PDB file of C-alpha atoms in Angstrom:
ATOM      1  CA  MET R   1     101.765  57.323 -30.697  1.00 30.00           C
ATOM      2  CA  GLU R   2     103.248  57.191 -34.163  1.00 35.00           C
ATOM      3  CA  ARG R   3     102.503  60.382 -36.078  1.00 39.00           C
ATOM      4  CA  GLY R   4     102.570  61.452 -39.699  1.00 45.00           C
ATOM      5  CA  GLY R   5     103.800  58.526 -41.739  1.00 50.00           C
ATOM      6  CA  GLY R   6     102.227  56.003 -39.368  1.00 71.00           C
ATOM      7  CA  LEU R   7      98.787  57.586 -39.511  1.00 81.00           C
ATOM      8  CA  LEU R   8      98.927  57.829 -43.301  1.00 81.00           C
ATOM      9  CA  SER R   9     100.537  54.472 -44.004  1.00 74.00           C
ATOM     10  CA  GLY R  10      99.020  53.029 -47.166  1.00 76.00           C
ATOM     11  CA  CYS R  11      97.379  56.261 -48.349  1.00 84.00           C
ATOM     12  CA  GLY R  12      97.685  56.919 -52.058  1.00 84.00           C
ATOM     13  CA  PRO R  13      98.292  60.145 -53.974  1.00 90.00           C
ATOM     14  CA  ALA R  14      94.580  61.089 -54.106  1.00 91.00           C
ATOM     15  CA  VAL R  15      94.356  61.021 -50.312  1.00 93.00           C
ATOM     16  CA  LEU R  16      97.543  63.052 -49.893  1.00 92.00           C
ATOM     17  CA  ASP R  17      96.253  65.585 -52.448  1.00 94.00           C
ATOM     18  CA  ALA R  18      92.935  65.842 -50.573  1.00 94.00           C
ATOM     19  CA  LEU R  19      94.790  66.367 -47.298  1.00 95.00           C
ATOM     20  CA  ARG R  20      96.979  69.088 -48.787  1.00 95.00           C
ATOM     21  CA  GLY R  21      93.853  70.700 -50.258  1.00 96.00           C
ATOM     22  CA  ALA R  22      92.366  70.754 -46.755  1.00 96.00           C
ATOM     23  CA  GLY R  23      95.436  72.548 -45.385  1.00 96.00           C
ATOM     24  CA  TRP R  24      97.454  69.636 -44.034  1.00 95.00           C
ATOM     25  CA  VAL R  25     101.251  69.675 -44.179  1.00 93.00           C
ATOM     26  CA  PRO R  26     103.644  67.002 -42.879  1.00 90.00           C
ATOM     27  CA  GLY R  27     104.467  67.641 -39.247  1.00 90.00           C
ATOM     28  CA  ARG R  28     101.303  69.675 -38.615  1.00 94.00           C
ATOM     29  CA  ASP R  29     100.673  69.889 -34.874  1.00 95.00           C
ATOM     30  CA  VAL R  30      97.436  71.361 -33.513  1.00 95.00           C
ATOM     31  CA  ASP R  31      97.012  72.099 -29.810  1.00 97.00           C
ATOM     32  CA  THR R  32      94.464  69.545 -28.590  1.00 97.00           C
ATOM     33  CA  GLY R  33      94.273  70.834 -25.009  1.00 97.00           C
ATOM     34  CA  ASP R  34      90.859  72.508 -25.302  1.00 97.00           C
ATOM     35  CA  TRP R  35      89.318  69.449 -26.966  1.00 97.00           C
ATOM     36  CA  VAL R  36      90.785  67.147 -24.320  1.00 97.00           C
ATOM     37  CA  ARG R  37      89.481  69.344 -21.479  1.00 97.00           C
ATOM     38  CA  GLN R  38      85.989  69.743 -22.943  1.00 96.00           C
ATOM     39  CA  LEU R  39      85.537  66.093 -23.864  1.00 97.00           C
ATOM     40  CA  THR R  40      86.947  64.801 -20.577  1.00 96.00           C
ATOM     41  CA  ALA R  41      84.617  67.160 -18.692  1.00 96.00           C
ATOM     42  CA  ALA R  42      81.718  65.791 -20.766  1.00 95.00           C
ATOM     43  CA  GLY R  43      82.599  62.272 -19.566  1.00 95.00           C
ATOM     44  CA  PHE R  44      84.607  60.816 -22.439  1.00 96.00           C
ATOM     45  CA  VAL R  45      87.549  58.505 -21.874  1.00 94.00           C
ATOM     46  CA  LEU R  46      90.109  59.539 -24.493  1.00 96.00           C
ATOM     47  CA  ASP R  47      92.802  57.419 -26.098  1.00 92.00           C
ATOM     48  CA  ASP R  48      96.145  58.229 -27.699  1.00 91.00           C
ATOM     49  CA  PRO R  49      95.017  57.192 -31.217  1.00 89.00           C
ATOM     50  CA  ALA R  50      92.274  59.824 -31.159  1.00 93.00           C
ATOM     51  CA  VAL R  51      94.435  62.581 -29.692  1.00 95.00           C
ATOM     52  CA  GLY R  52      97.151  61.781 -32.255  1.00 93.00           C
ATOM     53  CA  VAL R  53      94.685  62.157 -35.119  1.00 94.00           C
ATOM     54  CA  TRP R  54      93.372  65.432 -33.671  1.00 96.00           C
ATOM     55  CA  ALA R  55      96.916  66.785 -33.295  1.00 95.00           C
ATOM     56  CA  GLU R  56      97.748  66.243 -36.936  1.00 94.00           C
ATOM     57  CA  PHE R  57      94.387  66.657 -38.672  1.00 96.00           C
ATOM     58  CA  GLY R  58      92.229  68.640 -36.215  1.00 96.00           C
ATOM     59  CA  GLY R  59      90.231  71.465 -37.745  1.00 96.00           C
ATOM     60  CA  LEU R  60      90.558  70.111 -41.281  1.00 97.00           C
ATOM     61  CA  THR R  61      87.735  69.088 -43.594  1.00 97.00           C
ATOM     62  CA  VAL R  62      89.016  66.492 -46.041  1.00 96.00           C
ATOM     63  CA  ARG R  63      86.870  66.205 -49.166  1.00 95.00           C
ATOM     64  CA  SER R  64      86.527  63.355 -51.618  1.00 91.00           C
ATOM     65  CA  CYS R  65      88.124  63.387 -55.036  1.00 86.00           C
ATOM     66  CA  PRO R  66      85.820  64.525 -57.882  1.00 85.00           C
ATOM     67  CA  ALA R  67      85.401  60.965 -59.183  1.00 82.00           C
ATOM     68  CA  ARG R  68      83.863  59.681 -55.924  1.00 86.00           C
ATOM     69  CA  ASP R  69      80.104  59.247 -56.154  1.00 80.00           C
ATOM     70  CA  PRO R  70      78.504  60.080 -53.871  1.00 85.00           C
ATOM     71  CA  ALA R  71      80.775  62.851 -52.659  1.00 84.00           C
ATOM     72  CA  SER R  72      82.088  62.493 -49.125  1.00 91.00           C
ATOM     73  CA  SER R  73      84.005  64.458 -46.501  1.00 94.00           C
ATOM     74  CA  LEU R  74      85.513  64.100 -43.055  1.00 96.00           C
ATOM     75  CA  CYS R  75      85.640  67.095 -40.716  1.00 97.00           C
ATOM     76  CA  VAL R  76      88.004  66.460 -37.805  1.00 96.00           C
ATOM     77  CA  ASP R  77      86.476  68.440 -34.934  1.00 96.00           C
ATOM     78  CA  PRO R  78      85.635  66.122 -32.049  1.00 96.00           C
ATOM     79  CA  VAL R  79      83.955  68.708 -29.821  1.00 95.00           C
ATOM     80  CA  ASP R  80      81.687  70.227 -32.447  1.00 93.00           C
ATOM     81  CA  ALA R  81      80.596  66.804 -33.653  1.00 88.00           C
ATOM     82  CA  CYS R  82      80.385  64.721 -30.510  1.00 89.00           C
ATOM     83  CA  VAL R  83      80.620  66.658 -27.227  1.00 89.00           C
ATOM     84  CA  ASP R  84      77.093  65.576 -26.260  1.00 90.00           C
ATOM     85  CA  THR R  85      77.333  61.912 -27.339  1.00 90.00           C
ATOM     86  CA  VAL R  86      79.003  60.164 -24.396  1.00 93.00           C
ATOM     87  CA  GLU R  87      76.201  57.579 -24.217  1.00 92.00           C
ATOM     88  CA  GLU R  88      76.719  56.740 -27.883  1.00 93.00           C
ATOM     89  CA  ALA R  89      80.435  56.164 -27.272  1.00 94.00           C
ATOM     90  CA  VAL R  90      79.548  53.938 -24.305  1.00 93.00           C
ATOM     91  CA  SER R  91      77.209  51.903 -26.550  1.00 92.00           C
ATOM     92  CA  LEU R  92      80.044  51.465 -29.052  1.00 95.00           C
ATOM     93  CA  ARG R  93      82.404  50.364 -26.281  1.00 94.00           C
ATOM     94  CA  ARG R  94      79.889  47.800 -25.004  1.00 93.00           C
ATOM     95  CA  ARG R  95      79.289  46.438 -28.493  1.00 94.00           C
ATOM     96  CA  PHE R  96      82.914  46.193 -29.621  1.00 95.00           C
ATOM     97  CA  ALA R  97      84.749  45.800 -26.278  1.00 96.00           C
ATOM     98  CA  GLU R  98      87.093  48.726 -26.871  1.00 96.00           C
ATOM     99  CA  ASN R  99      86.931  52.436 -26.153  1.00 96.00           C
ATOM    100  CA  PHE R 100      85.752  54.908 -28.805  1.00 96.00           C
ATOM    101  CA  SER R 101      86.814  58.566 -28.737  1.00 97.00           C
ATOM    102  CA  PRO R 102      85.164  61.334 -30.779  1.00 97.00           C
ATOM    103  CA  LEU R 103      86.711  62.180 -34.136  1.00 96.00           C
ATOM    104  CA  GLY R 104      84.386  64.489 -36.070  1.00 96.00           C
ATOM    105  CA  MET R 105      81.725  64.369 -38.785  1.00 96.00           C
ATOM    106  CA  TRP R 106      81.527  62.268 -41.925  1.00 94.00           C
ATOM    107  CA  SER R 107      79.690  63.767 -44.889  1.00 92.00           C
ATOM    108  CA  VAL R 108      78.383  66.653 -42.780  1.00 89.00           C
ATOM    109  CA  GLN R 109      75.840  64.570 -40.868  1.00 90.00           C
ATOM    110  CA  PHE R 110      77.288  61.436 -39.264  1.00 94.00           C
ATOM    111  CA  ARG R 111      79.332  61.472 -36.059  1.00 95.00           C
ATOM    112  CA  THR R 112      82.646  59.636 -36.276  1.00 96.00           C
ATOM    113  CA  TYR R 113      84.686  57.896 -33.611  1.00 97.00           C
ATOM    114  CA  VAL R 114      88.122  56.311 -33.482  1.00 96.00           C
ATOM    115  CA  ALA R 115      88.630  53.198 -31.371  1.00 96.00           C
ATOM    116  CA  THR R 116      91.554  52.365 -29.127  1.00 95.00           C
ATOM    117  CA  GLY R 117      92.732  49.907 -31.792  1.00 93.00           C
ATOM    118  CA  GLY R 118      92.501  52.560 -34.524  1.00 93.00           C
ATOM    119  CA  ARG R 119      89.295  51.588 -36.336  1.00 95.00           C
ATOM    120  CA  VAL R 120      87.058  54.452 -37.479  1.00 96.00           C
ATOM    121  CA  VAL R 121      83.271  54.263 -37.483  1.00 97.00           C
ATOM    122  CA  ALA R 122      80.484  56.680 -38.339  1.00 96.00           C
ATOM    123  CA  VAL R 123      77.116  56.705 -36.606  1.00 94.00           C
ATOM    124  CA  GLY R 124      73.665  57.787 -37.745  1.00 88.00           C
ATOM    125  CA  PRO R 125      70.184  57.000 -36.435  1.00 87.00           C
ATOM    126  CA  ASN R 126      70.369  53.235 -35.788  1.00 87.00           C
ATOM    127  CA  VAL R 127      73.069  52.728 -38.406  1.00 89.00           C
ATOM    128  CA  LEU R 128      76.824  52.226 -38.163  1.00 94.00           C
ATOM    129  CA  TRP R 129      79.347  52.551 -40.986  1.00 94.00           C
ATOM    130  CA  HIS R 130      82.723  50.841 -40.737  1.00 94.00           C
ATOM    131  CA  LEU R 131      84.847  53.514 -42.443  1.00 96.00           C
ATOM    132  CA  GLY R 132      88.147  51.739 -41.943  1.00 94.00           C
ATOM    133  CA  ALA R 133      90.224  49.463 -39.745  1.00 94.00           C
ATOM    134  CA  THR R 134      92.732  52.337 -39.479  1.00 93.00           C
ATOM    135  CA  PHE R 135      92.585  56.098 -39.882  1.00 94.00           C
ATOM    136  CA  ALA R 136      94.458  55.773 -43.199  1.00 92.00           C
ATOM    137  CA  GLU R 137      91.915  53.255 -44.478  1.00 93.00           C
ATOM    138  CA  ALA R 138      89.039  55.512 -43.391  1.00 94.00           C
ATOM    139  CA  LEU R 139      90.616  58.500 -45.173  1.00 94.00           C
ATOM    140  CA  THR R 140      91.029  56.412 -48.306  1.00 92.00           C
ATOM    141  CA  TYR R 141      87.357  55.444 -48.162  1.00 93.00           C
ATOM    142  CA  VAL R 142      86.275  59.061 -47.607  1.00 93.00           C
ATOM    143  CA  VAL R 143      88.407  60.380 -50.469  1.00 94.00           C
ATOM    144  CA  GLU R 144      88.230  57.575 -53.036  1.00 90.00           C
ATOM    145  CA  GLY R 145      85.344  55.320 -51.999  1.00 89.00           C
ATOM    146  CA  ASP R 146      85.733  51.657 -52.747  1.00 82.00           C
ATOM    147  CA  GLY R 147      82.998  50.773 -55.225  1.00 74.00           C
ATOM    148  CA  GLY R 148      82.265  47.724 -53.109  1.00 74.00           C
ATOM    149  CA  ALA R 149      79.530  46.538 -50.840  1.00 71.00           C
ATOM    150  CA  SER R 150      77.931  48.887 -48.357  1.00 78.00           C
ATOM    151  CA  ARG R 151      79.874  49.474 -45.160  1.00 85.00           C
ATOM    152  CA  ALA R 152      76.645  50.219 -43.301  1.00 80.00           C
ATOM    153  CA  GLU R 153      75.028  47.943 -40.777  1.00 85.00           C
ATOM    154  CA  ARG R 154      71.747  48.305 -38.984  1.00 84.00           C
ATOM    155  CA  ALA R 155      72.482  49.213 -35.370  1.00 80.00           C
ATOM    156  CA  ASP R 156      69.268  49.261 -33.353  1.00 82.00           C
ATOM    157  CA  TRP R 157      71.474  48.561 -30.316  1.00 77.00           C
ATOM    158  CA  LEU R 158      72.671  52.188 -30.526  1.00 79.00           C
ATOM    159  CA  GLY R 159      69.232  53.380 -29.408  1.00 71.00           C
ATOM    160  CA  ASN R 160      69.841  56.761 -31.034  1.00 63.00           C
ATOM    161  CA  CYS R 161      66.820  56.925 -33.306  1.00 51.00           C
ATOM    162  CA  LEU R 162      65.396  60.393 -33.856  1.00 50.00           C
ATOM    163  CA  PRO R 163      61.661  61.140 -33.549  1.00 46.00           C
ATOM    164  CA  GLY R 164      59.934  59.951 -36.699  1.00 46.00           C
ATOM    165  CA  ASP R 165      62.641  57.421 -37.605  1.00 42.00           C
ATOM    166  CA  ARG R 166      61.421  53.867 -38.026  1.00 41.00           C
ATOM    167  CA  LEU R 167      62.972  50.909 -36.294  1.00 35.00           C
ATOM    168  CA  THR R 168      61.395  48.255 -38.493  1.00 36.00           C
ATOM    169  CA  ASP R 169      61.605  47.463 -42.175  1.00 34.00           C
ATOM    170  CA  ASP R 170      58.437  47.504 -44.268  1.00 31.00           C
TER     171      ASP R 170
END
């Protein structure tokens, strides 16, 4: 697993500033053993891309730059965010034909996952956001936004609607 430069390839100065502001330094290495044990015991199949991200960015909350509207953040804590969401990860794997490991929380309320191939997605009640094809692209989106079209897609196939949520459009 390529670390550091590989995970941040293509990130601009705003992303690096946001990372430093969150407490990241080049070469940071967090012990991921507890997360691996807890998530494996919960039934997750974990991949090197996820564990590599946790090792370098685990425990950090990366916040968007002031110009991003709406504001955004990514908290890298896979256990706190996703320990009880194995079925959701299985639904993602079925849909996209690759494994998804927990990553953390996007904007305080949406669980995030990283796929075997490196893509990062966020999940809410029957909605999926494609945050980036790579961790670096997802960080760039979190920090800077993109001013483009919505990255959200309706995802009734997730079957994770909360009581009171509607499955149909009016």
